[in-house]
Every structure is written in structure tokens, then in C-alpha cells.
PDB file of N, CA and C in Angstrom:
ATOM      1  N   UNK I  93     -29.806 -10.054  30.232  1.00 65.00           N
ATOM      2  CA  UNK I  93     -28.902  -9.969  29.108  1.00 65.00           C
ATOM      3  C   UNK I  93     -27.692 -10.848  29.401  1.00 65.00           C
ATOM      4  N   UNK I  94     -27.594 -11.652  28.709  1.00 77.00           N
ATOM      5  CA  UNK I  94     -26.025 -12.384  29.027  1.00 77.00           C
ATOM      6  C   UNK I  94     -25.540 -11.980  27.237  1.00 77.00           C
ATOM      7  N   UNK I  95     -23.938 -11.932  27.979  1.00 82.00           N
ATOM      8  CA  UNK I  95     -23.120 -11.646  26.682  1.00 82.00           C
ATOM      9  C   UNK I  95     -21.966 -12.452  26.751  1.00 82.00           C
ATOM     10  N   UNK I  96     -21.091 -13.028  25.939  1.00 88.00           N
ATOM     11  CA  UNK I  96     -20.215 -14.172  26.143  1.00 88.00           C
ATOM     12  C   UNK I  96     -19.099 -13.283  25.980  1.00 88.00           C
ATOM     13  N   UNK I  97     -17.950 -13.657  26.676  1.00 92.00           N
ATOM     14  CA  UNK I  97     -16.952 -13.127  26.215  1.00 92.00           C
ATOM     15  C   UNK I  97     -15.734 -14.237  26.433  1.00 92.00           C
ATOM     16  N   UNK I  98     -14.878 -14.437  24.942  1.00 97.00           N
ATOM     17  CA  UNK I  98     -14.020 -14.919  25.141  1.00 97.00           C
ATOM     18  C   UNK I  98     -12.372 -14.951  26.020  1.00 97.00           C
ATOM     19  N   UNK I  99     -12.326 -15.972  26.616  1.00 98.00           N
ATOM     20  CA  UNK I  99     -11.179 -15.871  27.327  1.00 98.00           C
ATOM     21  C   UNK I  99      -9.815 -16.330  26.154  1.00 98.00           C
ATOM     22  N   UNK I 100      -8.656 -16.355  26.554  1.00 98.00           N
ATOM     23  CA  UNK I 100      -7.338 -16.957  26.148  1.00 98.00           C
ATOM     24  C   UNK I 100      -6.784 -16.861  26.424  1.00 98.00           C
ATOM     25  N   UNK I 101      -6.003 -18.152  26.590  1.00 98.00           N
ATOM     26  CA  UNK I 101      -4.662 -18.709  27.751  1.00 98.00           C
ATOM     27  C   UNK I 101      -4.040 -18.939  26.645  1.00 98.00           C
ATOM     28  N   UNK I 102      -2.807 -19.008  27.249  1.00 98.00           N
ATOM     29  CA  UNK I 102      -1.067 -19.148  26.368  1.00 98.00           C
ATOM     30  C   UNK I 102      -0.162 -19.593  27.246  1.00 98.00           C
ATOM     31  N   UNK I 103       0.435 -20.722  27.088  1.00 98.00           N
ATOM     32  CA  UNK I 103       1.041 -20.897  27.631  1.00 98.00           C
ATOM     33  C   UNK I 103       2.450 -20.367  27.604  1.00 98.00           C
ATOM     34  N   UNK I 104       3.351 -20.242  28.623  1.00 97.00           N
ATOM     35  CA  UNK I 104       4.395 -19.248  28.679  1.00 97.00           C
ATOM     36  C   UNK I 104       5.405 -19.773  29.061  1.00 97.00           C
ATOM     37  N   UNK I 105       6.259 -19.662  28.805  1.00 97.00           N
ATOM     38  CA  UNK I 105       7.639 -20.170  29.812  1.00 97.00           C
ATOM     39  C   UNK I 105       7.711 -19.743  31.523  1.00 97.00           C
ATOM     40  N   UNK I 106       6.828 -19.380  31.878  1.00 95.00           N
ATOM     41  CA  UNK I 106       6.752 -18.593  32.997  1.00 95.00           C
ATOM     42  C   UNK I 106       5.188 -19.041  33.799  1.00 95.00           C
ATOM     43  N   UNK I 107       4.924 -19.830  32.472  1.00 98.00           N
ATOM     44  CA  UNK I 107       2.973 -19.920  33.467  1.00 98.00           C
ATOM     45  C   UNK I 107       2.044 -19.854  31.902  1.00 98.00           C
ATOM     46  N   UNK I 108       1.239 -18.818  32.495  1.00 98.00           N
ATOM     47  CA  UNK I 108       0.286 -18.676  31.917  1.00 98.00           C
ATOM     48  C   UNK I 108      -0.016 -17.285  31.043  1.00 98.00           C
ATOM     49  N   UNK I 109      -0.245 -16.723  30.194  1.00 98.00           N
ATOM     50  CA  UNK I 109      -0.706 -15.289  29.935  1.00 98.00           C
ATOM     51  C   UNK I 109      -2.433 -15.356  29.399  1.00 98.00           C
ATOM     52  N   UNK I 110      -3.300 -14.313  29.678  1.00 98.00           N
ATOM     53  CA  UNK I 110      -4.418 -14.816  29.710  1.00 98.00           C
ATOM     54  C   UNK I 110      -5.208 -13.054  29.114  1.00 98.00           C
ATOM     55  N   UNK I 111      -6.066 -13.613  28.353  1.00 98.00           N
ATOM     56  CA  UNK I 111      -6.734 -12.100  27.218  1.00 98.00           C
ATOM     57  C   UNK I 111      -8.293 -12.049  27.684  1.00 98.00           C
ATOM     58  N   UNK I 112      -9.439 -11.544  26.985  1.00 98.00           N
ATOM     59  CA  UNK I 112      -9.658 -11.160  26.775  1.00 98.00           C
ATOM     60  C   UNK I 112     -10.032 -10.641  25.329  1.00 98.00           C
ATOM     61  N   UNK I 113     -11.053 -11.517  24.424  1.00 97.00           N
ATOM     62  CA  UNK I 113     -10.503 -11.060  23.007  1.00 97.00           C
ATOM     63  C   UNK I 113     -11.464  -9.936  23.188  1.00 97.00           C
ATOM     64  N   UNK I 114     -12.234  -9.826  23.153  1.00 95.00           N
ATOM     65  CA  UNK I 114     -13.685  -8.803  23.267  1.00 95.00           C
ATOM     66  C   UNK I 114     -13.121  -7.535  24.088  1.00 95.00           C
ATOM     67  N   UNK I 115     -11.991  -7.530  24.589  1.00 96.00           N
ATOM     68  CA  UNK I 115     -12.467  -6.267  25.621  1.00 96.00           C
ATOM     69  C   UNK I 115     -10.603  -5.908  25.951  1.00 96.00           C
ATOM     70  N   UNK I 116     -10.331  -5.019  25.283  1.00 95.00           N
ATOM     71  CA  UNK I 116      -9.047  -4.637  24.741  1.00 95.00           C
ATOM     72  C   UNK I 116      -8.265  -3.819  26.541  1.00 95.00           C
ATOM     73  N   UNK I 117      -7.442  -4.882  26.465  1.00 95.00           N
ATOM     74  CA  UNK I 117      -7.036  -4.267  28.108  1.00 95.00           C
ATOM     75  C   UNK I 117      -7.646  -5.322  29.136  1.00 95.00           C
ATOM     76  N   UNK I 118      -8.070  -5.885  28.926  1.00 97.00           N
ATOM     77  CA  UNK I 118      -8.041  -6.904  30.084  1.00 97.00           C
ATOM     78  C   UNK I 118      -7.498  -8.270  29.973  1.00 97.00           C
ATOM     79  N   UNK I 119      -6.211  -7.982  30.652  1.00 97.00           N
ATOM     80  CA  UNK I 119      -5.100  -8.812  30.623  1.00 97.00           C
ATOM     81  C   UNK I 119      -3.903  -9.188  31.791  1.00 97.00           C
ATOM     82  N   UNK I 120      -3.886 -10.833  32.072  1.00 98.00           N
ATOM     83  CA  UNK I 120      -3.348 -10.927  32.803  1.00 98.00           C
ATOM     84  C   UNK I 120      -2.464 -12.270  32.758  1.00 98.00           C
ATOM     85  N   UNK I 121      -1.252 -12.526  33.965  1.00 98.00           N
ATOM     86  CA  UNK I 121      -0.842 -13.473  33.719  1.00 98.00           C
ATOM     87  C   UNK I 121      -0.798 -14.940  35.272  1.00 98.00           C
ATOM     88  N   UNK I 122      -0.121 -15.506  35.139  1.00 98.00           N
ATOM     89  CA  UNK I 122      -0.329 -16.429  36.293  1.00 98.00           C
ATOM     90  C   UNK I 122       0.751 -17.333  36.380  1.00 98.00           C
ATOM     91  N   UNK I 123       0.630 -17.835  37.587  1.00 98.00           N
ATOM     92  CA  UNK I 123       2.139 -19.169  37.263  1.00 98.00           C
ATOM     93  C   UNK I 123       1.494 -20.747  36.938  1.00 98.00           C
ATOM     94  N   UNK I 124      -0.153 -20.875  37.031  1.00 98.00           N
ATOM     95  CA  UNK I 124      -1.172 -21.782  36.955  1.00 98.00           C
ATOM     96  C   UNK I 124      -2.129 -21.095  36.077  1.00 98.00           C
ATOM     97  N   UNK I 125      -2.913 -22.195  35.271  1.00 98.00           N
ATOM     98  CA  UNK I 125      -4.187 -21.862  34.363  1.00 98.00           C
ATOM     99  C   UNK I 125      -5.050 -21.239  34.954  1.00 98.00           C
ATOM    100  N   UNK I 126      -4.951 -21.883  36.779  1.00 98.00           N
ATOM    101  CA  UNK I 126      -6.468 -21.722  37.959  1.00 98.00           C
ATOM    102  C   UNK I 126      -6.225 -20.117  37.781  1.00 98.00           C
ATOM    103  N   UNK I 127      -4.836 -19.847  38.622  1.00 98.00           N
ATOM    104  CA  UNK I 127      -4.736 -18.357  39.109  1.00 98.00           C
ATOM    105  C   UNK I 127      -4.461 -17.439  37.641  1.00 98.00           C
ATOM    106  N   UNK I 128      -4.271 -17.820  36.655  1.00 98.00           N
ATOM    107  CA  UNK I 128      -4.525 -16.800  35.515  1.00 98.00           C
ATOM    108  C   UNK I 128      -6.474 -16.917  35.356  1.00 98.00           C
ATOM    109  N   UNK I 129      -7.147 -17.329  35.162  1.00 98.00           N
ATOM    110  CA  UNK I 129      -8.644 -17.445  35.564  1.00 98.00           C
ATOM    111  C   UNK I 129      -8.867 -16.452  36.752  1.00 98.00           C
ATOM    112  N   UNK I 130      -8.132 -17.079  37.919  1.00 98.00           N
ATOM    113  CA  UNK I 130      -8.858 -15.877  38.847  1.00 98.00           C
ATOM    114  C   UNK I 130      -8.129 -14.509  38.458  1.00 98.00           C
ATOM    115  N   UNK I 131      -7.231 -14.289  38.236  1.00 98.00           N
ATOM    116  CA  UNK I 131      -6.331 -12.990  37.773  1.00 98.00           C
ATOM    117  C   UNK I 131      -7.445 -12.101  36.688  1.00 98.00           C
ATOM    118  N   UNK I 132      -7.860 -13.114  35.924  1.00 98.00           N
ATOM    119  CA  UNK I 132      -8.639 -12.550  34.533  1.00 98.00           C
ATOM    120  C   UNK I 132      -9.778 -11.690  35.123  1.00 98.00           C
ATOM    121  N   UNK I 133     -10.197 -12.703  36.280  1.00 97.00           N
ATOM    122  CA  UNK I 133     -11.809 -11.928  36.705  1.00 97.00           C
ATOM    123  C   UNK I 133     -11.484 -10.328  37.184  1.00 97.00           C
ATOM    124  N   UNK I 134     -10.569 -10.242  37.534  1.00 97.00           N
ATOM    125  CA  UNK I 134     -10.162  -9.044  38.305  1.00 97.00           C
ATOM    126  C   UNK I 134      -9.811  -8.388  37.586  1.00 97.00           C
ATOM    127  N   UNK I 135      -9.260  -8.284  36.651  1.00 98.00           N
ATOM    128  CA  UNK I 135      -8.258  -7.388  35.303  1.00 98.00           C
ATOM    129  C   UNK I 135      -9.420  -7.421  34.552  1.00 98.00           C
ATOM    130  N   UNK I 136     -10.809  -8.006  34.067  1.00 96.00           N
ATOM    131  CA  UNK I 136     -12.043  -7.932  33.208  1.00 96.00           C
ATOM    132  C   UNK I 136     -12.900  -6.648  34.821  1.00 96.00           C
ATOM    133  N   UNK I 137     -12.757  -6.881  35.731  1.00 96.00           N
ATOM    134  CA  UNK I 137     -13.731  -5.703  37.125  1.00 96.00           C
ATOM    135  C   UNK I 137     -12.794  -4.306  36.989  1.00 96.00           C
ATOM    136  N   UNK I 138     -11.179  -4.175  36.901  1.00 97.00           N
ATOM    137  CA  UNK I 138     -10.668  -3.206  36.911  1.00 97.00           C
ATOM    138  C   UNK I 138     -11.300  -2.731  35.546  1.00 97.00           C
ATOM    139  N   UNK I 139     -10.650  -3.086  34.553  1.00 97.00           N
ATOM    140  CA  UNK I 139     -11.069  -2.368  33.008  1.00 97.00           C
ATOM    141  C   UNK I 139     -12.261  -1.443  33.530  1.00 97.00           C
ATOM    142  N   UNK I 140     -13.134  -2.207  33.313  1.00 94.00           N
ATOM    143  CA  UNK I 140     -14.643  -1.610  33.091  1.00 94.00           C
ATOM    144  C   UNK I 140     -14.828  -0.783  34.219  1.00 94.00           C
ATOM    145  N   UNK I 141     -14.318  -0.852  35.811  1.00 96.00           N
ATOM    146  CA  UNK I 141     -14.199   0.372  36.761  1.00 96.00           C
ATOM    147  C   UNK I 141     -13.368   1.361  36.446  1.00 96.00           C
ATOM    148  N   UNK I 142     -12.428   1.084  35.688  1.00 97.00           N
ATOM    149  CA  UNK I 142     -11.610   2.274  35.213  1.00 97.00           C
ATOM    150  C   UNK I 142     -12.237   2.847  33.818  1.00 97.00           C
ATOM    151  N   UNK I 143     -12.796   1.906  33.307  1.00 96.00           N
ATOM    152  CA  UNK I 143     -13.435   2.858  31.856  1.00 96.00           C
ATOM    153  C   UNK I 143     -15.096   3.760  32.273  1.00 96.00           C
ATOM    154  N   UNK I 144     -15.339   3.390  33.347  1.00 95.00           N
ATOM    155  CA  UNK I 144     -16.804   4.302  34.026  1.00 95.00           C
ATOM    156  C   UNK I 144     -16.123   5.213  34.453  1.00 95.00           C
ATOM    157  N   UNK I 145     -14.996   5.525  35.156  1.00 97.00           N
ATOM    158  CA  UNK I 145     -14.549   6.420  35.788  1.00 97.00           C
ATOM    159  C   UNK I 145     -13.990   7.431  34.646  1.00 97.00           C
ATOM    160  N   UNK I 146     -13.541   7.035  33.744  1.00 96.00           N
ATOM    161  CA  UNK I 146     -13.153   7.957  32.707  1.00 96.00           C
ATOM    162  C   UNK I 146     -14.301   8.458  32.049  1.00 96.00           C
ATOM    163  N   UNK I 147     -15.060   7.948  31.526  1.00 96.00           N
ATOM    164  CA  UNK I 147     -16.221   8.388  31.470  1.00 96.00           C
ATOM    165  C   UNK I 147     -17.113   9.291  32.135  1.00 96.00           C
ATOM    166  N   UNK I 148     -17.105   9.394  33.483  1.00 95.00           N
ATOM    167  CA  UNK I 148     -17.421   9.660  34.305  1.00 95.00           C
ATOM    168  C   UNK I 148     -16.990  10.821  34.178  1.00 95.00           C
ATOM    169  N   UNK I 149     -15.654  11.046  34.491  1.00 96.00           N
ATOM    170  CA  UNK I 149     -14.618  12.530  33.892  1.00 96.00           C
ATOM    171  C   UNK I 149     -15.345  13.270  32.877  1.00 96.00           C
ATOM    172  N   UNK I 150     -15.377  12.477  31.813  1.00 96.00           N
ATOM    173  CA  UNK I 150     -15.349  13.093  30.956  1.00 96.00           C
ATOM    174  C   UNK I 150     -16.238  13.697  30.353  1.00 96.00           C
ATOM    175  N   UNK I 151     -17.789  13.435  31.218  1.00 96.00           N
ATOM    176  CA  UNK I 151     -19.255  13.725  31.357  1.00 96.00           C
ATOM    177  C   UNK I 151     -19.279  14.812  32.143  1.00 96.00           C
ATOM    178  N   UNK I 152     -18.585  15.227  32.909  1.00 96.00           N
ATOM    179  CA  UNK I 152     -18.843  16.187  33.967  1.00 96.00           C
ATOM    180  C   UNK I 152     -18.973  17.446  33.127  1.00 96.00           C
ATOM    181  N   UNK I 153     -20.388  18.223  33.791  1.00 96.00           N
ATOM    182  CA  UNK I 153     -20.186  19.660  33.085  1.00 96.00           C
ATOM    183  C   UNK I 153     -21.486  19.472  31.822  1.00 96.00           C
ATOM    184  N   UNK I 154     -21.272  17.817  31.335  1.00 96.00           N
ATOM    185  CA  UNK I 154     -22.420  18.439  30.122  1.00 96.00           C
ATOM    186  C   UNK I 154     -23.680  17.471  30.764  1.00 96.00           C
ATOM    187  N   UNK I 155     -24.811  17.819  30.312  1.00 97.00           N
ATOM    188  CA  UNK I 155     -25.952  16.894  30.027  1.00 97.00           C
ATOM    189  C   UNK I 155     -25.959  15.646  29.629  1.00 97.00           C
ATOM    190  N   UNK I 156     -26.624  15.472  30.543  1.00 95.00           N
ATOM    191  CA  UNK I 156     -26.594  13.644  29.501  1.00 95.00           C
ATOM    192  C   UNK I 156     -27.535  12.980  30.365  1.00 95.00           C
ATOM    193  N   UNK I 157     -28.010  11.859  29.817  1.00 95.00           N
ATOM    194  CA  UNK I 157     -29.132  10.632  30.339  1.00 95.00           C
ATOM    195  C   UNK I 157     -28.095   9.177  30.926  1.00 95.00           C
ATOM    196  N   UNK I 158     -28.379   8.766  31.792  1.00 90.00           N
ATOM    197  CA  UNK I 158     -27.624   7.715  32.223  1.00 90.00           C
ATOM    198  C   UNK I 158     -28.400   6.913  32.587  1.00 90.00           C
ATOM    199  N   UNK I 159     -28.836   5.608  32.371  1.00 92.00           N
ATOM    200  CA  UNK I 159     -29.638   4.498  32.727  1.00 92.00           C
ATOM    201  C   UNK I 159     -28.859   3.389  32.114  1.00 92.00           C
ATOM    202  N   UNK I 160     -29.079   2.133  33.100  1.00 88.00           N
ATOM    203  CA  UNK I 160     -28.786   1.177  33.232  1.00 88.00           C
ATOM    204  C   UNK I 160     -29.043   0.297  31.993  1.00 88.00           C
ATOM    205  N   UNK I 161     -28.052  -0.246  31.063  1.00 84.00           N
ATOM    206  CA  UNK I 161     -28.442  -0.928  29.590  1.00 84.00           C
ATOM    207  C   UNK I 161     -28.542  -2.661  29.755  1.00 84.00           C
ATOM    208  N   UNK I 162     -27.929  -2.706  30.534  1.00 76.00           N
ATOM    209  CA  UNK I 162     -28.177  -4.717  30.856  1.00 76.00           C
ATOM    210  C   UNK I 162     -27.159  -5.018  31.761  1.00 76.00           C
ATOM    211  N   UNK I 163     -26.997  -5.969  32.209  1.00 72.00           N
ATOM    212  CA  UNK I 163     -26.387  -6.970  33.545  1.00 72.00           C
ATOM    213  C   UNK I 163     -25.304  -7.792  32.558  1.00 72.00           C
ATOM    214  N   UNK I 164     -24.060  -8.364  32.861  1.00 69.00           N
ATOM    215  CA  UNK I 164     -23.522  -9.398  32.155  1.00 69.00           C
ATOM    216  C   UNK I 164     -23.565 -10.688  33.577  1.00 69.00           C
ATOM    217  N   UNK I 165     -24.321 -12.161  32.839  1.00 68.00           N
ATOM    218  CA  UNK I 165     -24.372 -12.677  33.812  1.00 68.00           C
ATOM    219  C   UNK I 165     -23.281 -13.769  33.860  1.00 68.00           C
ATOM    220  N   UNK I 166     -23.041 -14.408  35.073  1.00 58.00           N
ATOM    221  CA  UNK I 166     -21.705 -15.654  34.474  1.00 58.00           C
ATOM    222  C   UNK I 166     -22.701 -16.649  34.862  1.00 58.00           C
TER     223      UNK I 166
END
């Protein structure tokens, strides 16, 4: 499964600020385009480790099926 997700840079008086349009919360900034890119990869791995973990919470106690739905590849 590959799924695309858009990036966006802005430039700032300060650097860089960098989104995420697809995926609300993953957001970061940089003093370079490079290190807002690498910043992004990490702020797109937190999100989604912090949104399993809430999930995770919030499953406890009931039933449910959990299997693996697809891979995102780069």
C-alpha cells in the first residue's frame, strides 16, 4: 500500500515552518528547508505513536479485532 502525503514549507522570518496537510498535528519548524524535512519525519513518527497509544487507552476493557491494514512506503 503506498499512500502520498503532502508536505508544506513556509518560509518564515526565522527559517522554515513545515505541515502536513493530510494528517492534522504533524508539525514542525527549522532554521533550513533540509532540517525542517528531517524535523517533519519525526513530528509525522510521533503523531501516529501518540495516536496508537491513545487508542490503545481507549480500547482497554472492550473487545475488539486488531490486524494490520497496510504499510505506508517512502
Amino acid at each position: 500500500m503506498n499512500i502520498n502525503l503532502t508536505a508544506i514549507f513556509e518560509k518564515s522570518p526565522h527559517g522554515y515552518i513545515g505541515y502536513i496537510e493530510e494528517l492534522p498535528g504533524a508539525n514542525t519548524q527549522g532554521e533550513t528547508l533540509e532540517e525542517t524535512k528531517e524535523n517533519l519525519v519525526e513530528a509525522v513518527q510521533l503523531v501516529l505513536e501518540t495516536n496508537r497509544q491513545l487508542t490503545e487507552d481507549e480500547n482497554k476493557g472492550k473487545e475488539i479485532i486488531k490486524e494490520t491494514f497496510g504499510v505506508l512506503s517512502a
